[in-house]
Amino acid sequence: MSEAAAREARPGADPAAIKAQIVEYCKRKGALAVGVADLEAIDRVAPPGHRPGDILPNVRSVISLGVGGQTQGAWTVPTKAFAYFGSTEGRAYSIAYGCSFFIESRFRARAIYCPPDMDPEGGARIPLQSLKLHAELAGIGARSLAGDILLHPEFGYMYYASVFTELELPPDRPLATNPCPAPSCVDMYRKTGQTPCMKFCPVQCLSGTIDERGRQAEMRYEMAKCAELTQQYEAVPEVLAEALAAGDAAARERTLFDPDASLLWYKMSVGSGGLLAQCFECMRVCPIATRAPLADPIRRAQAADRKD
Amino acid sequence: MPRGLTFEQIGVTEAMIASYADAIWRLSNNVQIRRGDPVRLLELDRVDAERADLGMSDAQIAAVLGLTRDQVLAIRVLTEVRRFRRRNYHRLYELGRGSRFRADRYVPLEARGGFRADALALREALRFDPKEVRRFVEAGWWGNDTLAGWIAARAAEAPQRAAIRGPDGDLGYGELARRAERFAVGLHRLGIGRGDVVSVQLPNVPEFLVAYLGIARIGAVMSTAHVPYRAAELRTLLAHSRARALVCLSRNKDHEPAAAALALPSLEHVIALGDPVPGTRSFAEVLASAGDLPDDLAPAPADPFLLLYTSGTSANPKAVPLTQQATLGNARMGAPEHRITAADVVLSAAPYSHLFGLYSFHLAAGVGATNLLLPAFTPPDFAQAVAAGRPTVLFVGPAHLAALLKIGLLDATDLSSVRLVIASGSACPPELARAVAARLPNGRFTQLWGMTETQAGLYTRPDDPIEVAALTAGRPSPGTEARVVGPDGAGLEPGEEGELQVRGSLMFPGYFDNAEANADAFTADGWFRTGDLAARDAGGNFRITGRSKDLINRGGVKYNPRDVEDLLDAHPDVMQAAVVPVPDPVLGERACCVIVPRSERSPGLEELCAYLLERGVARYKLPERLELVAEMPLTPTRKIIKSRLVARIARSA
């Protein structure tokens, strides 16, 4: 359905006003930040097969929204527990899902929430769409030295979801400034050659440089190393391969059913979120993720109190 | 092109994978390099220019490399799986709550120490009946006992309280714990790890205990070698125990143990106490080690921590592996039975290389008592130690007491501090027991029966009447069951003599690496055949009446003379030899050598002893009497009937 059709459905509503209603809806449902990405820019950056139009042929707009990443308490827990906090955030998807219904019912325009999963044709590490790219172009996050994890100057670390619609909405601009690296990280880099996220990464998958003005000069991220901590699906075939190569029945039994493997089977059988989880160590030591003005519910509540 | 095709259908071979894996890996998202902030700044031409670094899709990589998208996909995914390191996930377990990953401190799991094959073989020897294990744990006989845990607890409770009282003064539990920790660090730096055997051949000096505690601290296993042992005995024992290190004296009288040990092929490290010995590490050097021990070196109660030899220094060694929970449980439960408390000062005449000596230390360490050290027993030194150290508890052998009594030192020594004597090593003659008891103005005499295999299995209690302590070895210790059986294995009535058999939580699991010895050691229902003869009285006390085995018990030092016999058999003038015990009023027994001369020329005792010494036999094992016979009494299977030799010698005497 076209913009004209939407205008016809809601006489007098212009794209900016519709966008405002959508943003208001998403924020009412819990989104901290909402923006519209420039579709043309997405298509320039995303490779063929991973562009919005590859999923929704007549897409006109990509809405990106972010929800609060972690509670303040979450940053204090041990990593083995933190991993179960999940790499995806159901709230973001439910808001996006609701937003797509909202758009269709309110504006009579087709909408979908962007499937947040892997591309069945691309293997286990290739997403259908880059939610990160949508959010960055929608101006609700900027790439960090921590493997391009998006950070927001006010909200810190967020989870993102996207909505594709045939409504034509005015796009936002990317953030004017990148909050990463924080001044304290620049200081540490000057002294040690590393930022906190680089230093404390358990698999040392991060490196990079900061220029003389304190801006990111180069970000280097070895995603495969990172995945060793967070993507256990590759552990499954490895366990099976080891079992097949085992020399005897006892060795095979140990391979298949040692405590680690047993936990792996458990996670698979119950669909545990811990099977595919983030380690979060780079974010745990990130001053933006953990100490941005509105980074967690406590800070947001305190800010609201001050405003009152 | 649809996905899901086989490698054969899309034309991917192992050669292609080998050729393209690295390039595909580098171009894919697996490695991402971003310069500047081009997306946020909408520098989209720059994005296009640097796409190879930012990460490409499979189709884009295919276009660059001249492959099909399916080929890139197949090679990329397979490479991701092959390069995936599953065990890196474990790095997360130690993080969070303020603990951060430090690359310079992290030791990957695969690089962390484990049990060596020899250590695993020793652990494999620890086979217990599952029902019994459950019973021991439920009864509290096996608990959370580790020597390191005990010493740490004593150090925390009363760091200044004397753990060791030696020639150089007192050493508090706190300092003892620190020295043990440093020695443990030193051993760890030498590559000694959990389950590794470290042999210790030292007299009862503070360094023995430091070494013992250090070994136990890292979950290693101490195997003792008696101080008189020379290279001949050590070679056999160390090879059998697979000891990786030996802690010994630089010099012992006319002998240089450390230098001699360097020639032993199985040893990796010799740690010498005393003057520097080229090629060895000094005890002080190992003790000077500083640093922290990895958490995974913490010992567990079920770990083997002692490997003690009962016989077989030339062949067929009988090594007893003991776990911390079984051994320390013996002391934990024994201390209240013996009424030993933190206020006691314990003096052991027995060497720590024997379990009886170690038992005295375990009892003291369990309650925080003081160990008064006597490096080596001589009657004057013992009397001097009693006079100066004022011990409250004496661990002695009947032979020690007999020697003291014979030369009048028992009468000449002020024994008013002694409130308890625990005699063990051999059955104490009742007259000796009464004589000792009569000389204790404030103390009680008790007897203890035990073997390395059974630990302290029977003992009389301090409140027992002297006649019970003089005539019997007492009642079973907590965790021990004892019975007397006849030749048919049936239990005997009180007063009937038969074989003493024991079982329980203190029992060893079987000899290490000696199937032959294990075959006869236990009954089908799990009782250990002690080889000792005993009778039980109506009060449940066991009287040891004899011994069915051939060990010679020289003053509490039991040894099998087979290695001496083997050497004598090889003497050019000897046709056949046997070594049997003859009664001795002081030592209990001495060794008598019985030979059939090869010719009319009969070698003398001195000549035979010199011959044995030349071949590395310890002095205490030298025969002290020689009997010549024309022929040996033999069984149909040509075994010498030693009991007939013993009887013949007795008759001739």
Tab-separated table of N, CA, C and O in Angstrom, chain A residues 140-174:
chain	number	residue	atom	x	y	z
A	140	ILE	N	20.278	5.581	15.750
A	140	ILE	CA	20.067	5.203	17.157
A	140	ILE	C	21.222	4.350	17.679
A	140	ILE	O	21.087	3.663	18.684
A	141	GLY	N	22.369	4.421	17.042
A	141	GLY	CA	23.550	3.710	17.534
A	141	GLY	C	24.719	3.954	16.616
A	141	GLY	O	24.525	4.264	15.429
A	142	ALA	N	25.910	3.853	17.193
A	142	ALA	CA	27.122	4.039	16.382
A	142	ALA	C	28.077	2.896	16.666
A	142	ALA	O	28.102	2.342	17.770
A	143	ARG	N	28.850	2.540	15.661
A	143	ARG	CA	29.742	1.377	15.779
A	143	ARG	C	30.866	1.654	16.768
A	143	ARG	O	31.491	2.712	16.734
A	144	SER	N	31.111	0.648	17.583
A	144	SER	CA	32.144	0.799	18.617
A	144	SER	C	33.389	0.009	18.238
A	144	SER	O	33.393	-0.781	17.288
A	145	LEU	N	34.406	0.202	19.015
A	145	LEU	CA	35.625	-0.586	18.837
A	145	LEU	C	35.423	-2.038	19.286
A	145	LEU	O	36.254	-2.888	19.032
A	146	ALA	N	34.322	-2.267	19.982
A	146	ALA	CA	34.032	-3.614	20.467
A	146	ALA	C	33.293	-4.393	19.392
A	146	ALA	O	32.106	-4.701	19.512
A	147	GLY	N	33.978	-4.686	18.335
A	147	GLY	CA	33.393	-5.514	17.288
A	147	GLY	C	32.184	-4.909	16.619
A	147	GLY	O	31.300	-5.641	16.164
A	148	ASP	N	32.180	-3.578	16.544
A	148	ASP	CA	31.078	-2.858	15.879
A	148	ASP	C	29.757	-2.958	16.641
A	148	ASP	O	28.703	-2.624	16.090
A	149	ILE	N	29.777	-3.436	17.867
A	149	ILE	CA	28.556	-3.375	18.669
A	149	ILE	C	28.122	-1.918	18.748
A	149	ILE	O	28.938	-1.024	19.007
A	150	LEU	N	26.842	-1.683	18.501
A	150	LEU	CA	26.366	-0.298	18.482
A	150	LEU	C	26.238	0.245	19.900
A	150	LEU	O	25.805	-0.459	20.815
A	151	LEU	N	26.611	1.489	20.050
A	151	LEU	CA	26.457	2.178	21.332
A	151	LEU	C	25.725	3.489	21.103
A	151	LEU	O	25.847	4.103	20.036
A	152	HIS	N	24.979	3.877	22.106
A	152	HIS	CA	24.220	5.121	22.020
A	152	HIS	C	24.710	6.053	23.130
A	152	HIS	O	24.933	5.593	24.261
A	153	PRO	N	24.891	7.313	22.833
A	153	PRO	CA	25.475	8.206	23.851
A	153	PRO	C	24.631	8.325	25.115
A	153	PRO	O	25.166	8.558	26.194
A	154	GLU	N	23.329	8.133	25.000
A	154	GLU	CA	22.480	8.243	26.194
A	154	GLU	C	22.104	6.879	26.768
A	154	GLU	O	22.112	6.672	27.971
A	155	PHE	N	21.765	5.980	25.887
A	155	PHE	CA	21.235	4.691	26.345
A	155	PHE	C	22.302	3.595	26.411
A	155	PHE	O	22.013	2.488	26.877
A	156	GLY	N	23.470	3.898	25.935
A	156	GLY	CA	24.539	2.899	26.010
A	156	GLY	C	24.301	1.732	25.082
A	156	GLY	O	24.180	1.899	23.871
A	157	TYR	N	24.181	0.552	25.689
A	157	TYR	CA	24.056	-0.675	24.922
A	157	TYR	C	22.587	-1.040	24.812
A	157	TYR	O	21.890	-1.097	25.823
A	158	MET	N	22.128	-1.249	23.573
A	158	MET	CA	20.714	-1.598	23.374
A	158	MET	C	20.606	-2.826	22.482
A	158	MET	O	21.539	-3.208	21.775
A	159	TYR	N	19.433	-3.439	22.525
A	159	TYR	CA	19.065	-4.474	21.564
A	159	TYR	C	18.162	-3.833	20.513
A	159	TYR	O	17.340	-2.972	20.833
A	160	TYR	N	18.317	-4.310	19.301
A	160	TYR	CA	17.615	-3.653	18.194
A	160	TYR	C	16.690	-4.605	17.461
A	160	TYR	O	16.902	-5.821	17.430
A	161	ALA	N	15.663	-4.019	16.870
A	161	ALA	CA	14.771	-4.755	15.969
A	161	ALA	C	14.342	-3.800	14.857
A	161	ALA	O	14.412	-2.582	15.015
A	162	SER	N	13.946	-4.393	13.762
A	162	SER	CA	13.577	-3.567	12.609
A	162	SER	C	12.195	-3.928	12.104
A	162	SER	O	11.742	-5.074	12.231
A	163	VAL	N	11.570	-2.911	11.522
A	163	VAL	CA	10.262	-3.090	10.883
A	163	VAL	C	10.392	-2.587	9.444
A	163	VAL	O	10.922	-1.502	9.216
A	164	PHE	N	9.934	-3.393	8.500
A	164	PHE	CA	9.905	-2.965	7.100
A	164	PHE	C	8.457	-2.649	6.742
A	164	PHE	O	7.541	-3.380	7.112
A	165	THR	N	8.313	-1.568	6.022
A	165	THR	CA	6.939	-1.206	5.641
A	165	THR	C	6.923	-0.578	4.247
A	165	THR	O	7.938	-0.050	3.769
A	166	GLU	N	5.742	-0.665	3.659
A	166	GLU	CA	5.565	-0.019	2.354
A	166	GLU	C	5.200	1.456	2.506
A	166	GLU	O	5.075	2.162	1.515
A	167	LEU	N	5.040	1.892	3.761
A	167	LEU	CA	4.872	3.323	4.005
A	167	LEU	C	6.161	4.053	3.687
A	167	LEU	O	7.229	3.541	3.983
A	168	GLU	N	6.037	5.201	3.136
A	168	GLU	CA	7.231	5.999	2.904
A	168	GLU	C	7.372	6.985	4.047
A	168	GLU	O	6.530	7.876	4.200
A	169	LEU	N	8.393	6.815	4.818
A	169	LEU	CA	8.606	7.665	5.992
A	169	LEU	C	9.902	8.443	5.821
A	169	LEU	O	10.856	7.939	5.230
A	170	PRO	N	9.950	9.638	6.332
A	170	PRO	CA	11.194	10.431	6.197
A	170	PRO	C	12.323	9.804	7.011
A	170	PRO	O	12.132	9.509	8.193
A	171	PRO	N	13.461	9.558	6.389
A	171	PRO	CA	14.570	8.918	7.112
A	171	PRO	C	15.264	9.881	8.065
A	171	PRO	O	15.238	11.089	7.879
A	172	ASP	N	15.875	9.278	9.075
A	172	ASP	CA	16.712	10.053	9.994
A	172	ASP	C	18.153	10.012	9.519
A	172	ASP	O	18.539	9.247	8.646
A	173	ARG	N	18.952	10.811	10.173
A	173	ARG	CA	20.384	10.823	9.881
A	173	ARG	C	21.113	9.961	10.923
A	173	ARG	O	20.639	9.830	12.063
A	174	PRO	N	22.226	9.400	10.557
A	174	PRO	CA	23.033	8.711	11.583
A	174	PRO	C	23.453	9.686	12.674
A	174	PRO	O	23.380	10.901	12.505
